[in-house]
JSON list of C-alpha atoms in Angstrom, two decimals:
[
{"chain": "D", "resi": 1, "resn": "UNK", "atom": "CA", "xyz": [129.64, 105.45, -88.65]},
{"chain": "D", "resi": 2, "resn": "UNK", "atom": "CA", "xyz": [128.47, 103.83, -85.59]},
{"chain": "D", "resi": 3, "resn": "UNK", "atom": "CA", "xyz": [129.77, 105.53, -82.57]},
{"chain": "D", "resi": 4, "resn": "UNK", "atom": "CA", "xyz": [129.38, 104.21, -78.88]},
{"chain": "D", "resi": 5, "resn": "UNK", "atom": "CA", "xyz": [129.70, 106.57, -75.93]},
{"chain": "D", "resi": 6, "resn": "UNK", "atom": "CA", "xyz": [130.02, 105.62, -72.30]},
{"chain": "D", "resi": 7, "resn": "UNK", "atom": "CA", "xyz": [129.39, 108.13, -69.61]},
{"chain": "D", "resi": 8, "resn": "UNK", "atom": "CA", "xyz": [130.81, 108.53, -66.97]},
{"chain": "D", "resi": 9, "resn": "UNK", "atom": "CA", "xyz": [134.40, 107.81, -68.07]},
{"chain": "D", "resi": 10, "resn": "UNK", "atom": "CA", "xyz": [135.33, 107.16, -64.33]},
{"chain": "D", "resi": 11, "resn": "UNK", "atom": "CA", "xyz": [133.18, 106.82, -61.21]},
{"chain": "D", "resi": 12, "resn": "UNK", "atom": "CA", "xyz": [134.04, 106.41, -57.46]},
{"chain": "D", "resi": 13, "resn": "UNK", "atom": "CA", "xyz": [131.40, 105.32, -54.98]},
{"chain": "D", "resi": 14, "resn": "UNK", "atom": "CA", "xyz": [131.20, 104.32, -51.38]},
{"chain": "D", "resi": 15, "resn": "UNK", "atom": "CA", "xyz": [130.53, 100.58, -50.84]},
{"chain": "D", "resi": 16, "resn": "UNK", "atom": "CA", "xyz": [126.64, 99.80, -50.79]},
{"chain": "D", "resi": 17, "resn": "UNK", "atom": "CA", "xyz": [125.76, 102.52, -53.24]},
{"chain": "D", "resi": 18, "resn": "UNK", "atom": "CA", "xyz": [123.47, 101.69, -56.20]},
{"chain": "D", "resi": 19, "resn": "UNK", "atom": "CA", "xyz": [124.84, 103.02, -59.40]},
{"chain": "D", "resi": 20, "resn": "UNK", "atom": "CA", "xyz": [124.01, 103.23, -63.15]},
{"chain": "D", "resi": 21, "resn": "UNK", "atom": "CA", "xyz": [126.39, 103.27, -66.11]},
{"chain": "D", "resi": 22, "resn": "UNK", "atom": "CA", "xyz": [125.29, 104.50, -69.35]},
{"chain": "D", "resi": 23, "resn": "UNK", "atom": "CA", "xyz": [126.13, 103.42, -73.03]},
{"chain": "D", "resi": 24, "resn": "UNK", "atom": "CA", "xyz": [124.77, 105.31, -76.05]},
{"chain": "D", "resi": 25, "resn": "UNK", "atom": "CA", "xyz": [125.01, 104.35, -79.75]},
{"chain": "D", "resi": 26, "resn": "UNK", "atom": "CA", "xyz": [124.17, 106.51, -82.95]},
{"chain": "D", "resi": 27, "resn": "UNK", "atom": "CA", "xyz": [122.87, 103.93, -85.38]},
{"chain": "D", "resi": 28, "resn": "UNK", "atom": "CA", "xyz": [119.15, 103.50, -85.15]},
{"chain": "D", "resi": 29, "resn": "UNK", "atom": "CA", "xyz": [119.18, 99.88, -86.74]},
{"chain": "D", "resi": 30, "resn": "UNK", "atom": "CA", "xyz": [117.99, 96.99, -84.54]},
{"chain": "D", "resi": 31, "resn": "UNK", "atom": "CA", "xyz": [121.01, 96.15, -82.22]},
{"chain": "D", "resi": 32, "resn": "UNK", "atom": "CA", "xyz": [122.22, 93.65, -79.71]},
{"chain": "D", "resi": 33, "resn": "UNK", "atom": "CA", "xyz": [124.19, 94.97, -77.00]},
{"chain": "D", "resi": 34, "resn": "UNK", "atom": "CA", "xyz": [126.72, 93.24, -74.45]},
{"chain": "D", "resi": 35, "resn": "UNK", "atom": "CA", "xyz": [128.06, 94.41, -71.13]},
{"chain": "D", "resi": 36, "resn": "UNK", "atom": "CA", "xyz": [131.65, 93.28, -70.19]},
{"chain": "D", "resi": 37, "resn": "UNK", "atom": "CA", "xyz": [133.86, 93.84, -67.22]},
{"chain": "D", "resi": 38, "resn": "UNK", "atom": "CA", "xyz": [137.60, 94.13, -67.41]},
{"chain": "D", "resi": 39, "resn": "UNK", "atom": "CA", "xyz": [139.92, 93.97, -64.48]},
{"chain": "D", "resi": 40, "resn": "UNK", "atom": "CA", "xyz": [143.31, 95.62, -64.85]},
{"chain": "D", "resi": 41, "resn": "UNK", "atom": "CA", "xyz": [145.67, 93.60, -67.10]},
{"chain": "D", "resi": 42, "resn": "UNK", "atom": "CA", "xyz": [143.10, 91.00, -67.78]},
{"chain": "D", "resi": 43, "resn": "UNK", "atom": "CA", "xyz": [140.62, 90.06, -70.62]},
{"chain": "D", "resi": 44, "resn": "UNK", "atom": "CA", "xyz": [137.07, 90.73, -70.92]},
{"chain": "D", "resi": 45, "resn": "UNK", "atom": "CA", "xyz": [134.48, 88.87, -68.94]},
{"chain": "D", "resi": 46, "resn": "UNK", "atom": "CA", "xyz": [130.95, 89.00, -70.36]},
{"chain": "D", "resi": 47, "resn": "UNK", "atom": "CA", "xyz": [128.37, 90.29, -67.77]},
{"chain": "D", "resi": 48, "resn": "UNK", "atom": "CA", "xyz": [124.97, 90.54, -69.77]},
{"chain": "D", "resi": 49, "resn": "UNK", "atom": "CA", "xyz": [123.85, 90.16, -73.33]},
{"chain": "D", "resi": 50, "resn": "UNK", "atom": "CA", "xyz": [120.65, 91.88, -74.47]},
{"chain": "D", "resi": 51, "resn": "UNK", "atom": "CA", "xyz": [119.37, 90.65, -77.87]},
{"chain": "D", "resi": 52, "resn": "UNK", "atom": "CA", "xyz": [117.38, 92.86, -80.29]},
{"chain": "D", "resi": 53, "resn": "UNK", "atom": "CA", "xyz": [114.11, 91.18, -79.11]},
{"chain": "D", "resi": 54, "resn": "UNK", "atom": "CA", "xyz": [114.84, 91.90, -75.61]},
{"chain": "D", "resi": 55, "resn": "UNK", "atom": "CA", "xyz": [114.53, 95.05, -73.31]},
{"chain": "D", "resi": 56, "resn": "UNK", "atom": "CA", "xyz": [116.52, 93.94, -70.29]},
{"chain": "D", "resi": 57, "resn": "UNK", "atom": "CA", "xyz": [118.52, 91.38, -68.71]},
{"chain": "D", "resi": 58, "resn": "UNK", "atom": "CA", "xyz": [119.33, 90.42, -65.04]},
{"chain": "D", "resi": 59, "resn": "UNK", "atom": "CA", "xyz": [122.11, 88.69, -63.31]},
{"chain": "D", "resi": 60, "resn": "UNK", "atom": "CA", "xyz": [122.43, 88.74, -59.48]},
{"chain": "D", "resi": 61, "resn": "UNK", "atom": "CA", "xyz": [123.03, 92.42, -58.69]},
{"chain": "D", "resi": 62, "resn": "UNK", "atom": "CA", "xyz": [123.41, 93.61, -62.20]},
{"chain": "D", "resi": 63, "resn": "UNK", "atom": "CA", "xyz": [120.52, 94.71, -64.49]},
{"chain": "D", "resi": 64, "resn": "UNK", "atom": "CA", "xyz": [121.08, 95.96, -67.95]},
{"chain": "D", "resi": 65, "resn": "UNK", "atom": "CA", "xyz": [118.27, 97.65, -70.07]},
{"chain": "D", "resi": 66, "resn": "UNK", "atom": "CA", "xyz": [118.35, 98.54, -73.76]},
{"chain": "D", "resi": 67, "resn": "UNK", "atom": "CA", "xyz": [116.24, 101.22, -75.37]},
{"chain": "D", "resi": 68, "resn": "UNK", "atom": "CA", "xyz": [116.68, 101.07, -79.06]},
{"chain": "D", "resi": 69, "resn": "UNK", "atom": "CA", "xyz": [114.44, 103.88, -80.14]},
{"chain": "D", "resi": 70, "resn": "UNK", "atom": "CA", "xyz": [116.79, 106.38, -77.96]},
{"chain": "D", "resi": 71, "resn": "UNK", "atom": "CA", "xyz": [119.88, 104.47, -78.65]},
{"chain": "D", "resi": 72, "resn": "UNK", "atom": "CA", "xyz": [120.70, 103.85, -75.09]},
{"chain": "D", "resi": 73, "resn": "UNK", "atom": "CA", "xyz": [121.67, 101.17, -72.51]},
{"chain": "D", "resi": 74, "resn": "UNK", "atom": "CA", "xyz": [122.04, 101.35, -68.81]},
{"chain": "D", "resi": 75, "resn": "UNK", "atom": "CA", "xyz": [123.94, 99.01, -66.72]},
{"chain": "D", "resi": 76, "resn": "UNK", "atom": "CA", "xyz": [122.53, 98.93, -63.01]},
{"chain": "D", "resi": 77, "resn": "UNK", "atom": "CA", "xyz": [124.63, 97.65, -60.24]},
{"chain": "D", "resi": 78, "resn": "UNK", "atom": "CA", "xyz": [122.87, 97.23, -56.95]},
{"chain": "D", "resi": 79, "resn": "UNK", "atom": "CA", "xyz": [124.46, 97.39, -53.57]},
{"chain": "D", "resi": 80, "resn": "UNK", "atom": "CA", "xyz": [128.07, 97.90, -55.03]},
{"chain": "D", "resi": 81, "resn": "UNK", "atom": "CA", "xyz": [130.98, 96.10, -53.49]},
{"chain": "D", "resi": 82, "resn": "UNK", "atom": "CA", "xyz": [134.84, 96.74, -53.46]},
{"chain": "D", "resi": 83, "resn": "UNK", "atom": "CA", "xyz": [135.06, 93.55, -55.63]},
{"chain": "D", "resi": 84, "resn": "UNK", "atom": "CA", "xyz": [133.04, 95.49, -58.59]},
{"chain": "D", "resi": 85, "resn": "UNK", "atom": "CA", "xyz": [135.94, 97.76, -59.15]},
{"chain": "D", "resi": 86, "resn": "UNK", "atom": "CA", "xyz": [136.76, 97.28, -62.75]},
{"chain": "D", "resi": 87, "resn": "UNK", "atom": "CA", "xyz": [136.31, 98.80, -65.96]},
{"chain": "D", "resi": 88, "resn": "UNK", "atom": "CA", "xyz": [132.79, 98.31, -67.59]},
{"chain": "D", "resi": 89, "resn": "UNK", "atom": "CA", "xyz": [132.56, 98.27, -71.42]},
{"chain": "D", "resi": 90, "resn": "UNK", "atom": "CA", "xyz": [129.47, 97.93, -73.68]},
{"chain": "D", "resi": 91, "resn": "UNK", "atom": "CA", "xyz": [129.55, 96.62, -77.37]},
{"chain": "D", "resi": 92, "resn": "UNK", "atom": "CA", "xyz": [126.94, 96.87, -80.01]},
{"chain": "D", "resi": 93, "resn": "UNK", "atom": "CA", "xyz": [126.25, 95.01, -83.11]},
{"chain": "D", "resi": 94, "resn": "UNK", "atom": "CA", "xyz": [123.28, 94.57, -85.68]},
{"chain": "D", "resi": 95, "resn": "UNK", "atom": "CA", "xyz": [121.30, 91.43, -85.40]},
{"chain": "D", "resi": 96, "resn": "UNK", "atom": "CA", "xyz": [122.94, 89.00, -87.89]},
{"chain": "D", "resi": 97, "resn": "UNK", "atom": "CA", "xyz": [125.76, 91.36, -88.44]},
{"chain": "D", "resi": 98, "resn": "UNK", "atom": "CA", "xyz": [129.30, 91.08, -87.80]},
{"chain": "D", "resi": 99, "resn": "UNK", "atom": "CA", "xyz": [130.95, 94.42, -87.04]},
{"chain": "D", "resi": 100, "resn": "UNK", "atom": "CA", "xyz": [131.14, 94.86, -83.24]},
{"chain": "D", "resi": 101, "resn": "UNK", "atom": "CA", "xyz": [131.91, 98.34, -81.78]},
{"chain": "D", "resi": 102, "resn": "UNK", "atom": "CA", "xyz": [132.91, 99.06, -78.37]},
{"chain": "D", "resi": 103, "resn": "UNK", "atom": "CA", "xyz": [132.51, 102.20, -76.06]},
{"chain": "D", "resi": 104, "resn": "UNK", "atom": "CA", "xyz": [135.68, 103.48, -74.26]},
{"chain": "D", "resi": 105, "resn": "UNK", "atom": "CA", "xyz": [134.46, 102.14, -71.03]},
{"chain": "D", "resi": 106, "resn": "UNK", "atom": "CA", "xyz": [133.65, 103.28, -67.57]},
{"chain": "D", "resi": 107, "resn": "UNK", "atom": "CA", "xyz": [136.28, 102.91, -64.79]},
{"chain": "D", "resi": 108, "resn": "UNK", "atom": "CA", "xyz": [134.47, 102.10, -61.62]},
{"chain": "D", "resi": 109, "resn": "UNK", "atom": "CA", "xyz": [136.07, 102.31, -58.10]},
{"chain": "D", "resi": 110, "resn": "UNK", "atom": "CA", "xyz": [134.15, 101.29, -55.08]},
{"chain": "D", "resi": 111, "resn": "UNK", "atom": "CA", "xyz": [135.51, 102.41, -51.76]},
{"chain": "D", "resi": 112, "resn": "UNK", "atom": "CA", "xyz": [135.41, 100.06, -48.79]},
{"chain": "R", "resi": 1, "resn": "UNK", "atom": "CA", "xyz": [136.36, 73.88, -72.38]},
{"chain": "R", "resi": 2, "resn": "UNK", "atom": "CA", "xyz": [139.05, 76.07, -73.82]},
{"chain": "R", "resi": 3, "resn": "UNK", "atom": "CA", "xyz": [136.98, 78.72, -75.60]},
{"chain": "R", "resi": 4, "resn": "UNK", "atom": "CA", "xyz": [139.13, 81.36, -77.34]},
{"chain": "R", "resi": 5, "resn": "UNK", "atom": "CA", "xyz": [142.84, 80.64, -77.20]},
{"chain": "R", "resi": 6, "resn": "UNK", "atom": "CA", "xyz": [145.44, 83.38, -78.15]},
{"chain": "R", "resi": 7, "resn": "UNK", "atom": "CA", "xyz": [149.24, 83.00, -78.47]},
{"chain": "R", "resi": 8, "resn": "UNK", "atom": "CA", "xyz": [151.62, 84.33, -77.40]},
{"chain": "R", "resi": 9, "resn": "UNK", "atom": "CA", "xyz": [150.69, 86.20, -74.19]},
{"chain": "R", "resi": 10, "resn": "UNK", "atom": "CA", "xyz": [153.66, 88.61, -74.31]},
{"chain": "R", "resi": 11, "resn": "UNK", "atom": "CA", "xyz": [155.94, 89.70, -77.05]},
{"chain": "R", "resi": 12, "resn": "UNK", "atom": "CA", "xyz": [158.41, 92.19, -77.56]},
{"chain": "R", "resi": 13, "resn": "UNK", "atom": "CA", "xyz": [159.60, 93.31, -81.14]},
{"chain": "R", "resi": 14, "resn": "UNK", "atom": "CA", "xyz": [162.14, 95.52, -82.53]},
{"chain": "R", "resi": 15, "resn": "UNK", "atom": "CA", "xyz": [160.83, 98.07, -85.18]},
{"chain": "R", "resi": 16, "resn": "UNK", "atom": "CA", "xyz": [160.68, 96.63, -88.60]},
{"chain": "R", "resi": 17, "resn": "UNK", "atom": "CA", "xyz": [160.35, 92.82, -87.35]},
{"chain": "R", "resi": 18, "resn": "UNK", "atom": "CA", "xyz": [157.49, 90.76, -88.31]},
{"chain": "R", "resi": 19, "resn": "UNK", "atom": "CA", "xyz": [155.14, 88.35, -86.42]},
{"chain": "R", "resi": 20, "resn": "UNK", "atom": "CA", "xyz": [151.95, 86.46, -86.34]},
{"chain": "R", "resi": 21, "resn": "UNK", "atom": "CA", "xyz": [149.32, 86.36, -83.47]},
{"chain": "R", "resi": 22, "resn": "UNK", "atom": "CA", "xyz": [147.47, 83.11, -83.42]},
{"chain": "R", "resi": 23, "resn": "UNK", "atom": "CA", "xyz": [143.91, 82.64, -82.39]},
{"chain": "R", "resi": 24, "resn": "UNK", "atom": "CA", "xyz": [141.80, 79.45, -82.16]},
{"chain": "R", "resi": 25, "resn": "UNK", "atom": "CA", "xyz": [138.16, 78.92, -80.90]},
{"chain": "R", "resi": 26, "resn": "UNK", "atom": "CA", "xyz": [136.61, 75.59, -80.29]},
{"chain": "R", "resi": 27, "resn": "UNK", "atom": "CA", "xyz": [133.05, 76.70, -80.04]},
{"chain": "R", "resi": 28, "resn": "UNK", "atom": "CA", "xyz": [132.30, 76.19, -83.72]},
{"chain": "R", "resi": 29, "resn": "UNK", "atom": "CA", "xyz": [131.57, 80.07, -84.07]},
{"chain": "R", "resi": 30, "resn": "UNK", "atom": "CA", "xyz": [131.53, 81.27, -87.79]},
{"chain": "R", "resi": 31, "resn": "UNK", "atom": "CA", "xyz": [132.68, 84.89, -87.03]},
{"chain": "R", "resi": 32, "resn": "UNK", "atom": "CA", "xyz": [135.97, 85.90, -85.54]},
{"chain": "R", "resi": 33, "resn": "UNK", "atom": "CA", "xyz": [137.67, 89.26, -84.70]},
{"chain": "R", "resi": 34, "resn": "UNK", "atom": "CA", "xyz": [140.84, 91.01, -83.94]},
{"chain": "R", "resi": 35, "resn": "UNK", "atom": "CA", "xyz": [140.77, 94.07, -81.62]},
{"chain": "R", "resi": 36, "resn": "UNK", "atom": "CA", "xyz": [143.55, 96.29, -80.15]},
{"chain": "R", "resi": 37, "resn": "UNK", "atom": "CA", "xyz": [143.08, 98.13, -76.77]},
{"chain": "R", "resi": 38, "resn": "UNK", "atom": "CA", "xyz": [145.00, 101.26, -75.93]},
{"chain": "R", "resi": 39, "resn": "UNK", "atom": "CA", "xyz": [144.69, 103.21, -72.84]},
{"chain": "R", "resi": 40, "resn": "UNK", "atom": "CA", "xyz": [141.64, 105.49, -72.86]},
{"chain": "R", "resi": 41, "resn": "UNK", "atom": "CA", "xyz": [140.47, 104.27, -76.21]},
{"chain": "R", "resi": 42, "resn": "UNK", "atom": "CA", "xyz": [138.52, 101.22, -75.52]},
{"chain": "R", "resi": 43, "resn": "UNK", "atom": "CA", "xyz": [138.82, 98.34, -78.00]},
{"chain": "R", "resi": 44, "resn": "UNK", "atom": "CA", "xyz": [139.05, 99.08, -81.77]},
{"chain": "R", "resi": 45, "resn": "UNK", "atom": "CA", "xyz": [138.27, 96.46, -84.43]},
{"chain": "R", "resi": 46, "resn": "UNK", "atom": "CA", "xyz": [141.27, 95.77, -86.73]},
{"chain": "R", "resi": 47, "resn": "UNK", "atom": "CA", "xyz": [139.89, 93.01, -88.77]},
{"chain": "R", "resi": 48, "resn": "UNK", "atom": "CA", "xyz": [137.11, 90.45, -88.63]},
{"chain": "R", "resi": 49, "resn": "UNK", "atom": "CA", "xyz": [136.06, 87.34, -90.49]},
{"chain": "R", "resi": 50, "resn": "UNK", "atom": "CA", "xyz": [132.28, 86.66, -90.95]},
{"chain": "R", "resi": 51, "resn": "UNK", "atom": "CA", "xyz": [132.95, 83.15, -92.01]},
{"chain": "R", "resi": 52, "resn": "UNK", "atom": "CA", "xyz": [135.72, 80.77, -93.13]},
{"chain": "R", "resi": 53, "resn": "UNK", "atom": "CA", "xyz": [137.41, 82.04, -96.25]},
{"chain": "R", "resi": 54, "resn": "UNK", "atom": "CA", "xyz": [136.38, 85.69, -95.76]},
{"chain": "R", "resi": 55, "resn": "UNK", "atom": "CA", "xyz": [137.89, 88.59, -94.07]},
{"chain": "R", "resi": 56, "resn": "UNK", "atom": "CA", "xyz": [136.96, 92.36, -93.91]},
{"chain": "R", "resi": 57, "resn": "UNK", "atom": "CA", "xyz": [138.58, 95.61, -92.54]},
{"chain": "R", "resi": 58, "resn": "UNK", "atom": "CA", "xyz": [137.61, 97.10, -89.28]},
{"chain": "R", "resi": 59, "resn": "UNK", "atom": "CA", "xyz": [138.45, 100.55, -87.88]},
{"chain": "R", "resi": 60, "resn": "UNK", "atom": "CA", "xyz": [142.14, 100.36, -87.72]},
{"chain": "R", "resi": 61, "resn": "UNK", "atom": "CA", "xyz": [143.31, 97.98, -90.37]},
{"chain": "R", "resi": 62, "resn": "UNK", "atom": "CA", "xyz": [146.63, 99.77, -91.57]},
{"chain": "R", "resi": 63, "resn": "UNK", "atom": "CA", "xyz": [149.76, 97.88, -90.88]},
{"chain": "R", "resi": 64, "resn": "UNK", "atom": "CA", "xyz": [148.09, 94.51, -90.21]},
{"chain": "R", "resi": 65, "resn": "UNK", "atom": "CA", "xyz": [147.13, 91.52, -92.34]},
{"chain": "R", "resi": 66, "resn": "UNK", "atom": "CA", "xyz": [144.88, 88.56, -91.46]},
{"chain": "R", "resi": 67, "resn": "UNK", "atom": "CA", "xyz": [144.19, 85.00, -92.48]},
{"chain": "R", "resi": 68, "resn": "UNK", "atom": "CA", "xyz": [141.20, 82.80, -91.73]},
{"chain": "R", "resi": 69, "resn": "UNK", "atom": "CA", "xyz": [142.94, 79.51, -91.96]},
{"chain": "R", "resi": 70, "resn": "UNK", "atom": "CA", "xyz": [139.92, 77.43, -91.26]},
{"chain": "R", "resi": 71, "resn": "UNK", "atom": "CA", "xyz": [136.78, 77.81, -89.08]},
{"chain": "R", "resi": 72, "resn": "UNK", "atom": "CA", "xyz": [138.70, 77.46, -85.90]},
{"chain": "R", "resi": 73, "resn": "UNK", "atom": "CA", "xyz": [141.83, 79.68, -86.50]},
{"chain": "R", "resi": 74, "resn": "UNK", "atom": "CA", "xyz": [142.04, 83.40, -87.26]},
{"chain": "R", "resi": 75, "resn": "UNK", "atom": "CA", "xyz": [145.68, 84.83, -87.28]},
{"chain": "R", "resi": 76, "resn": "UNK", "atom": "CA", "xyz": [146.94, 88.58, -87.30]},
{"chain": "R", "resi": 77, "resn": "UNK", "atom": "CA", "xyz": [150.16, 89.33, -88.90]},
{"chain": "R", "resi": 78, "resn": "UNK", "atom": "CA", "xyz": [152.44, 92.46, -88.49]},
{"chain": "R", "resi": 79, "resn": "UNK", "atom": "CA", "xyz": [154.66, 92.67, -91.48]},
{"chain": "R", "resi": 80, "resn": "UNK", "atom": "CA", "xyz": [156.76, 95.46, -90.44]},
{"chain": "R", "resi": 81, "resn": "UNK", "atom": "CA", "xyz": [155.98, 96.36, -86.81]},
{"chain": "R", "resi": 82, "resn": "UNK", "atom": "CA", "xyz": [156.06, 99.96, -85.71]},
{"chain": "R", "resi": 83, "resn": "UNK", "atom": "CA", "xyz": [156.02, 101.36, -82.11]},
{"chain": "R", "resi": 84, "resn": "UNK", "atom": "CA", "xyz": [152.62, 102.84, -82.85]},
{"chain": "R", "resi": 85, "resn": "UNK", "atom": "CA", "xyz": [151.48, 99.11, -82.73]},
{"chain": "R", "resi": 86, "resn": "UNK", "atom": "CA", "xyz": [152.42, 98.69, -79.20]},
{"chain": "R", "resi": 87, "resn": "UNK", "atom": "CA", "xyz": [149.04, 97.66, -77.72]},
{"chain": "R", "resi": 88, "resn": "UNK", "atom": "CA", "xyz": [147.20, 94.68, -76.20]},
{"chain": "R", "resi": 89, "resn": "UNK", "atom": "CA", "xyz": [145.50, 92.58, -78.75]},
{"chain": "R", "resi": 90, "resn": "UNK", "atom": "CA", "xyz": [142.46, 90.63, -78.24]},
{"chain": "R", "resi": 91, "resn": "UNK", "atom": "CA", "xyz": [140.78, 87.94, -80.41]},
{"chain": "R", "resi": 92, "resn": "UNK", "atom": "CA", "xyz": [137.03, 87.23, -80.11]},
{"chain": "R", "resi": 93, "resn": "UNK", "atom": "CA", "xyz": [134.51, 84.95, -81.67]},
{"chain": "R", "resi": 94, "resn": "UNK", "atom": "CA", "xyz": [130.87, 84.56, -81.95]},
{"chain": "R", "resi": 95, "resn": "UNK", "atom": "CA", "xyz": [128.02, 82.70, -83.58]},
{"chain": "R", "resi": 96, "resn": "UNK", "atom": "CA", "xyz": [126.17, 84.86, -85.81]},
{"chain": "R", "resi": 97, "resn": "UNK", "atom": "CA", "xyz": [123.19, 84.48, -88.38]},
{"chain": "R", "resi": 98, "resn": "UNK", "atom": "CA", "xyz": [119.83, 85.78, -89.08]},
{"chain": "R", "resi": 99, "resn": "UNK", "atom": "CA", "xyz": [118.18, 83.10, -86.81]},
{"chain": "R", "resi": 100, "resn": "UNK", "atom": "CA", "xyz": [120.95, 82.83, -84.24]},
{"chain": "R", "resi": 101, "resn": "UNK", "atom": "CA", "xyz": [119.59, 83.10, -80.79]},
{"chain": "R", "resi": 102, "resn": "UNK", "atom": "CA", "xyz": [122.84, 83.46, -78.96]},
{"chain": "R", "resi": 103, "resn": "UNK", "atom": "CA", "xyz": [125.21, 85.92, -80.15]},
{"chain": "R", "resi": 104, "resn": "UNK", "atom": "CA", "xyz": [127.39, 86.39, -77.13]},
{"chain": "R", "resi": 105, "resn": "UNK", "atom": "CA", "xyz": [131.01, 87.48, -77.92]},
{"chain": "R", "resi": 106, "resn": "UNK", "atom": "CA", "xyz": [133.76, 85.45, -76.35]},
{"chain": "R", "resi": 107, "resn": "UNK", "atom": "CA", "xyz": [137.20, 86.85, -75.82]},
{"chain": "R", "resi": 108, "resn": "UNK", "atom": "CA", "xyz": [140.64, 85.32, -75.54]},
{"chain": "R", "resi": 109, "resn": "UNK", "atom": "CA", "xyz": [143.08, 86.50, -72.73]},
{"chain": "R", "resi": 110, "resn": "UNK", "atom": "CA", "xyz": [145.02, 88.86, -74.85]},
{"chain": "R", "resi": 111, "resn": "UNK", "atom": "CA", "xyz": [148.57, 89.44, -76.18]},
{"chain": "R", "resi": 112, "resn": "UNK", "atom": "CA", "xyz": [150.79, 92.17, -74.79]},
{"chain": "R", "resi": 113, "resn": "UNK", "atom": "CA", "xyz": [152.86, 93.52, -77.70]},
{"chain": "R", "resi": 114, "resn": "UNK", "atom": "CA", "xyz": [155.61, 96.04, -77.31]},
{"chain": "R", "resi": 115, "resn": "UNK", "atom": "CA", "xyz": [157.55, 97.36, -80.31]},
{"chain": "R", "resi": 116, "resn": "UNK", "atom": "CA", "xyz": [160.76, 99.11, -79.46]}
]
C-alpha cells in the first residue's frame, strides 16, 4: 500500500526565511508528483507538477525536486512571505496510473 | 474556462437521508476522482473513474456509491448519511494515459457536508 508522509506537520518561520517542505512515499515504482497549496476553507491550488522523467520544476520562488530512488520530494520556498501561509500538500501517482494518494500536508505560518 | 465544477457548495443532512454530489469537468479528461478531507488527515480517495463506464474503489469507499454518467460527469451518492460522513468533499479530474505528457490534477472548489 502506497503511503505518503509529509514532514513537518506544521512550521512557523519569520518572514524572509528560506524553507524546505518534505514529502516521502513508499512505493518504488516510477511516479509523478504534484504539490498543492490550500488556504483555510478553500480548495486546492496546483503549484508544481514533476513528471516521472523530470527531476525538478521551478515557478517563481518555488522549486520542487523529485528523487525516485529514495522516494522523496522537497518543496523549496525562497524568501518566504506572510502570503505563503497555507497548508501545502503533495500527491503521487504512477505514470499512466489512476490512483492518486495525498500526504496529510504541512501547515505553514510565515510571521511578518 | 470553468474547469471542475461541484454542486452544491454546502449541504446539511439528517442521519439516514440520502443525497448526490455532482461534479462536471470541461477539460475532456478521462479520469475523475472523489476525495474527502477531514482535519489532520489530508485527502483520502473515496472512488475514482479511469474512463467513462468504469469506477473503482479508493481508500474509503464504504457508505458511498458513484456513477460516471458520461465523460464529463462523475457523481457521488450517499444512500444513508451518517455523522461520520461529515467532511469536505472534493472532486478532481486529470488526463491520463501512457503517452500523456500533462497529467496535472485539477480540483473543484469542494462541498462542505454536515450530517446531524
